[in-house]
Amino acid sequence: MTQEQQSELISRHVPRWVSRAVADFEIFGRDVVSTNDVAAALGVAIGSRRLRNTIHELVKLGWLRPLPARGTYEFLGAHGGPFPSGDPLIEARAVRSRRSDFRLAVVGTGAAFLRGFAERAPDRYAVAIDRDQGGSVALAAAYHVIKTTGGRLAGIPDLRDVPVSDAAHLLADAALWPSVCGDLRDAAHWLRRALEVTAPEESAATARRVGHAAAARMAYLAARFDAPRVATAIAEALPGRARTRIGSAGEPLVARDANLGVDDRLGVATR
């Protein structure tokens, strides 16, 4: 810990007139709070001068950190000190605290890391959102945002109050958004570990929601990463042969699955 950080810890205190809010957030283990939460903790009106002054003081003293979502803050509790937690889900929780019906999910390598399949976190986490509900400036400031359909986000389970792709959905992520899933040419890719615990029926159910072409790519990826039961379950759910590819159209053909209708121009699991 630097001398500057130690000084900040020593100087951080709780004035009596804001202590009720700090105590409330500590007791209930809050990490994301809103202007309304501060007002409720103090028993003051929204828009009041006391509320504005309290928030200003809590930010200045290092108890609150403003988040990109307007009117939301990370509460920096006594245990961790006046430093951001580094939790990659903080901003997503802040957005959902303001818009509880906002459909989003952490996807790709970031989700794989949070679920314990990837060994390293990405430089920037990816979040998929339902394109029909509009965008979010706050999310765009914190994440790589992917706009997709609501159906493709259905069924993704929560992790710490935020939807995060699990094993079955990580396979769909790799088929839909390979650019946020690392190098699929790597035979030791995290997708292999995710597929080891993926239930075939869950993968098939997910495949039915992502579209025919993406489902065919899911089956192909599962086969390439040695998960034949998953690949078969998805293939059996397909209405027929697809016509799709993995990799850029200008790249040479590496492999082809005629039954699925998938051209592999990337070289999945070949390195």
Coordinates of C-alpha atoms in Angstrom, one line a residue:
M1 CA 0.0 0.0 0.0
T2 CA 1.4 3.4 -1.0
Q3 CA 1.8 6.3 1.5
E4 CA -0.9 8.1 -0.3
Q5 CA -3.3 5.2 0.0
Q6 CA -2.5 4.9 3.7
S7 CA -3.2 8.7 4.2
E8 CA -6.5 8.3 2.5
L9 CA -7.5 5.4 4.8
I10 CA -6.5 7.4 7.8
S11 CA -8.4 10.5 6.7
R12 CA -11.5 8.7 5.8
H13 CA -14.1 9.3 8.4
V14 CA -17.9 9.4 8.8
P15 CA -19.4 12.8 9.8
R16 CA -22.4 12.3 12.1
W17 CA -24.8 13.9 9.6
V18 CA -24.0 11.2 6.9
S19 CA -23.3 8.3 9.2
R20 CA -26.8 6.9 9.0
A21 CA -26.4 6.3 5.2
V22 CA -22.9 4.6 5.7
A23 CA -24.2 2.4 8.5
D24 CA -27.2 1.4 6.4
F25 CA -25.1 0.3 3.4
E26 CA -22.6 -1.5 5.6
I27 CA -25.2 -3.5 7.5
F28 CA -27.0 -4.6 4.4
G29 CA -23.9 -5.3 2.4
R30 CA -24.7 -2.9 -0.4
D31 CA -22.2 -2.4 -3.2
V32 CA -24.3 -0.4 -5.7
V33 CA -26.5 2.4 -4.4
S34 CA -28.6 5.1 -6.0
T35 CA -29.5 8.6 -5.1
N36 CA -32.9 7.2 -3.9
D37 CA -31.1 4.8 -1.6
V38 CA -29.2 7.6 0.0
A39 CA -32.3 9.6 0.4
A40 CA -34.2 6.7 2.0
A41 CA -31.3 6.0 4.4
L42 CA -31.3 9.6 5.6
G43 CA -35.0 10.1 5.5
V44 CA -34.8 13.2 3.3
A45 CA -36.6 14.3 0.1
I46 CA -35.3 13.6 -3.4
G47 CA -33.8 16.8 -4.8
S48 CA -33.2 18.3 -1.4
R49 CA -30.1 20.3 -0.6
R50 CA -29.2 18.0 2.2
L51 CA -29.3 15.0 -0.1
R52 CA -27.0 16.7 -2.6
N53 CA -24.6 17.8 0.1
T54 CA -24.5 14.3 1.6
I55 CA -23.7 12.6 -1.7
H56 CA -21.0 15.2 -2.4
E57 CA -19.5 14.6 1.0
L58 CA -19.6 10.8 0.7
V59 CA -17.9 11.0 -2.7
K60 CA -15.3 13.4 -1.4
L61 CA -14.5 11.2 1.6
G62 CA -14.2 8.0 -0.5
W63 CA -17.4 6.2 0.6
L64 CA -19.1 6.5 -2.8
R65 CA -17.7 6.3 -6.3
P66 CA -19.9 7.6 -9.1
L67 CA -20.7 5.0 -11.8
P68 CA -21.5 5.6 -15.5
A69 CA -25.2 5.0 -14.9
R70 CA -26.6 8.3 -13.8
G71 CA -27.5 8.6 -10.2
T72 CA -25.7 5.4 -9.2
Y73 CA -22.6 4.8 -7.0
E74 CA -20.4 2.1 -5.9
F75 CA -20.4 2.0 -2.1
L76 CA -16.8 1.5 -0.9
G77 CA -17.3 -0.1 2.5
A78 CA -15.0 0.0 5.5
H79 CA -13.5 -3.5 4.9
G80 CA -12.2 -2.7 1.4
G81 CA -11.2 0.9 2.0
P82 CA -11.8 3.9 -0.3
F83 CA -10.8 2.0 -3.4
P84 CA -12.9 0.5 -6.2
S85 CA -13.6 -3.2 -5.8
G86 CA -12.7 -4.0 -9.3
D87 CA -15.9 -6.1 -9.7
P88 CA -16.6 -6.2 -13.4
L89 CA -20.4 -6.6 -12.7
I90 CA -20.7 -3.3 -10.8
E91 CA -21.7 -1.2 -13.8
A92 CA -24.1 -3.8 -15.1
R93 CA -25.8 -3.9 -11.7
A94 CA -26.0 -0.2 -11.6
V95 CA -27.8 -0.1 -14.9
R96 CA -30.2 -2.8 -13.8
S97 CA -30.9 -1.0 -10.5
R98 CA -32.2 1.9 -12.6
R99 CA -33.9 -0.2 -15.3
S100 CA -34.9 -3.5 -13.8
D101 CA -36.4 -4.7 -17.0
F102 CA -33.3 -4.0 -19.1
R103 CA -32.2 -7.2 -20.8
L104 CA -28.5 -7.8 -20.8
A105 CA -25.9 -10.5 -20.2
V106 CA -22.2 -10.7 -19.8
V107 CA -21.0 -13.0 -22.6
G108 CA -17.8 -14.5 -24.1
T109 CA -14.4 -14.7 -22.4
G110 CA -15.5 -12.4 -19.6
A111 CA -18.4 -14.7 -18.7
A112 CA -16.1 -17.8 -19.0
F113 CA -13.7 -16.2 -16.6
L114 CA -16.5 -15.3 -14.1
R115 CA -17.8 -18.9 -14.4
G116 CA -14.4 -20.4 -13.8
F117 CA -13.7 -21.8 -17.3
A118 CA -11.2 -19.2 -18.5
E119 CA -8.0 -18.6 -16.7
R120 CA -7.7 -14.9 -17.5
A121 CA -10.2 -12.0 -17.7
P122 CA -10.4 -10.1 -20.9
D123 CA -9.1 -6.6 -21.2
R124 CA -12.7 -5.4 -21.7
Y125 CA -15.8 -7.4 -20.8
A126 CA -18.5 -7.9 -23.4
V127 CA -22.2 -7.3 -22.6
A128 CA -25.0 -8.3 -25.0
I129 CA -28.2 -6.3 -24.9
D130 CA -31.6 -6.6 -26.5
R131 CA -31.5 -4.2 -29.4
D132 CA -35.2 -3.5 -29.3
Q133 CA -34.9 -1.7 -25.9
G134 CA -32.4 0.9 -27.1
G135 CA -28.8 1.5 -26.0
S136 CA -27.1 2.5 -22.7
V137 CA -24.5 5.2 -22.5
A138 CA -23.4 3.8 -19.2
L139 CA -22.9 0.3 -20.5
A140 CA -21.0 1.6 -23.5
A141 CA -18.6 3.4 -21.2
A142 CA -17.8 0.3 -19.2
Y143 CA -18.1 -2.6 -21.7
H144 CA -17.9 -3.8 -25.3
V145 CA -21.6 -3.8 -26.1
I146 CA -23.2 -6.2 -28.5
K147 CA -26.8 -5.6 -29.7
T148 CA -28.8 -8.8 -30.3
T149 CA -32.3 -10.2 -30.0
G150 CA -34.1 -10.8 -26.8
G151 CA -34.5 -14.5 -27.6
R152 CA -30.7 -15.0 -27.6
L153 CA -30.6 -13.6 -24.0
A154 CA -33.4 -15.8 -22.7
G155 CA -32.5 -18.3 -20.0
I156 CA -29.1 -17.0 -19.1
P157 CA -28.8 -17.4 -15.3
D158 CA -27.7 -14.7 -12.9
L159 CA -24.4 -14.5 -11.2
R160 CA -24.3 -11.9 -8.4
D161 CA -27.6 -10.4 -9.7
V162 CA -26.4 -10.0 -13.3
P163 CA -27.1 -12.6 -16.2
V164 CA -23.8 -14.2 -17.1
S165 CA -23.5 -16.9 -19.7
D166 CA -23.1 -20.4 -18.2
A167 CA -21.6 -23.4 -19.9
A168 CA -24.5 -24.0 -22.4
H169 CA -24.7 -20.4 -23.3
L170 CA -21.0 -20.0 -23.7
L171 CA -21.2 -22.4 -26.6
A172 CA -23.8 -20.1 -28.2
D173 CA -21.6 -17.1 -27.5
A174 CA -18.7 -18.7 -29.4
A175 CA -21.1 -19.4 -32.3
L176 CA -22.6 -16.0 -32.3
W177 CA -19.8 -13.6 -31.3
P178 CA -16.5 -15.3 -31.8
S179 CA -14.6 -11.9 -31.7
V180 CA -15.3 -11.7 -27.9
C181 CA -14.4 -15.4 -27.2
G182 CA -10.7 -15.5 -27.8
D183 CA -8.9 -17.6 -30.3
L184 CA -11.1 -20.6 -31.2
R185 CA -8.2 -22.1 -33.2
D186 CA -6.6 -23.0 -29.8
A187 CA -7.3 -26.6 -29.0
A188 CA -7.0 -25.8 -25.3
H189 CA -9.6 -23.0 -25.5
W190 CA -11.8 -22.4 -22.5
L191 CA -14.8 -23.7 -24.5
R192 CA -13.4 -27.2 -24.1
R193 CA -13.7 -27.0 -20.3
A194 CA -17.1 -25.5 -20.5
L195 CA -18.3 -28.3 -22.8
E196 CA -17.1 -30.9 -20.3
V197 CA -19.9 -29.8 -17.9
T198 CA -22.5 -28.9 -20.5
A199 CA -25.7 -31.0 -20.5
P200 CA -26.7 -31.9 -24.0
E201 CA -30.4 -31.1 -23.5
E202 CA -29.5 -27.6 -22.2
S203 CA -27.3 -27.0 -25.2
A204 CA -30.1 -28.1 -27.5
A205 CA -32.6 -25.8 -25.8
T206 CA -30.2 -22.9 -26.1
A207 CA -29.6 -23.7 -29.8
R208 CA -33.4 -23.5 -30.5
R209 CA -33.3 -19.8 -29.4
V210 CA -30.3 -18.6 -31.4
G211 CA -31.3 -19.3 -35.0
H212 CA -30.6 -22.1 -37.5
A213 CA -27.2 -21.0 -38.7
A214 CA -25.9 -20.2 -35.2
A215 CA -27.2 -23.5 -33.9
A216 CA -25.3 -25.4 -36.7
R217 CA -22.1 -23.5 -35.7
M218 CA -22.8 -24.6 -32.1
A219 CA -22.9 -28.2 -33.1
Y220 CA -19.8 -27.9 -35.2
L221 CA -17.9 -26.2 -32.4
A222 CA -19.0 -28.9 -29.9
A223 CA -17.8 -31.6 -32.2
R224 CA -14.4 -29.9 -32.8
F225 CA -13.9 -29.6 -29.0
D226 CA -14.7 -33.3 -28.4
A227 CA -18.2 -33.0 -27.0
P228 CA -20.0 -35.4 -29.4
R229 CA -23.1 -35.9 -27.2
V230 CA -23.6 -32.1 -27.1
A231 CA -23.0 -31.9 -30.9
T232 CA -25.5 -34.7 -31.6
A233 CA -28.2 -33.2 -29.4
I234 CA -28.0 -29.9 -31.2
A235 CA -27.8 -31.5 -34.6
E236 CA -30.9 -33.5 -33.9
A237 CA -32.8 -30.3 -33.0
L238 CA -31.9 -28.6 -36.3
P239 CA -34.7 -28.4 -38.9
G240 CA -32.3 -29.2 -41.7
R241 CA -29.0 -28.4 -43.2
A242 CA -27.7 -24.9 -42.7
R243 CA -25.5 -22.8 -44.9
T244 CA -23.0 -20.9 -42.8
R245 CA -19.4 -20.5 -42.0
I246 CA -17.0 -19.9 -39.1
G247 CA -14.3 -17.4 -39.9
S248 CA -13.9 -14.7 -42.6
A249 CA -15.4 -15.2 -46.0
G250 CA -12.0 -14.3 -47.7
E251 CA -10.0 -16.9 -45.8
P252 CA -9.3 -20.3 -47.4
L253 CA -11.5 -23.3 -46.5
V254 CA -10.0 -25.4 -43.7
A255 CA -12.7 -27.9 -43.2
R256 CA -16.4 -28.5 -44.1
D257 CA -19.2 -30.4 -42.3
A258 CA -21.6 -31.2 -45.1
N259 CA -24.2 -32.6 -42.8
L260 CA -24.4 -29.4 -40.7
G261 CA -23.7 -27.1 -43.7
V262 CA -20.8 -25.4 -41.9
D263 CA -17.7 -24.2 -43.7
D264 CA -14.7 -23.7 -41.3
R265 CA -12.5 -21.0 -42.6
L266 CA -10.9 -20.4 -39.2
G267 CA -9.4 -23.7 -38.3
V268 CA -11.3 -24.5 -35.1
A269 CA -9.2 -26.4 -32.5
T270 CA -6.3 -26.9 -35.0
R271 CA -3.5 -25.3 -32.9

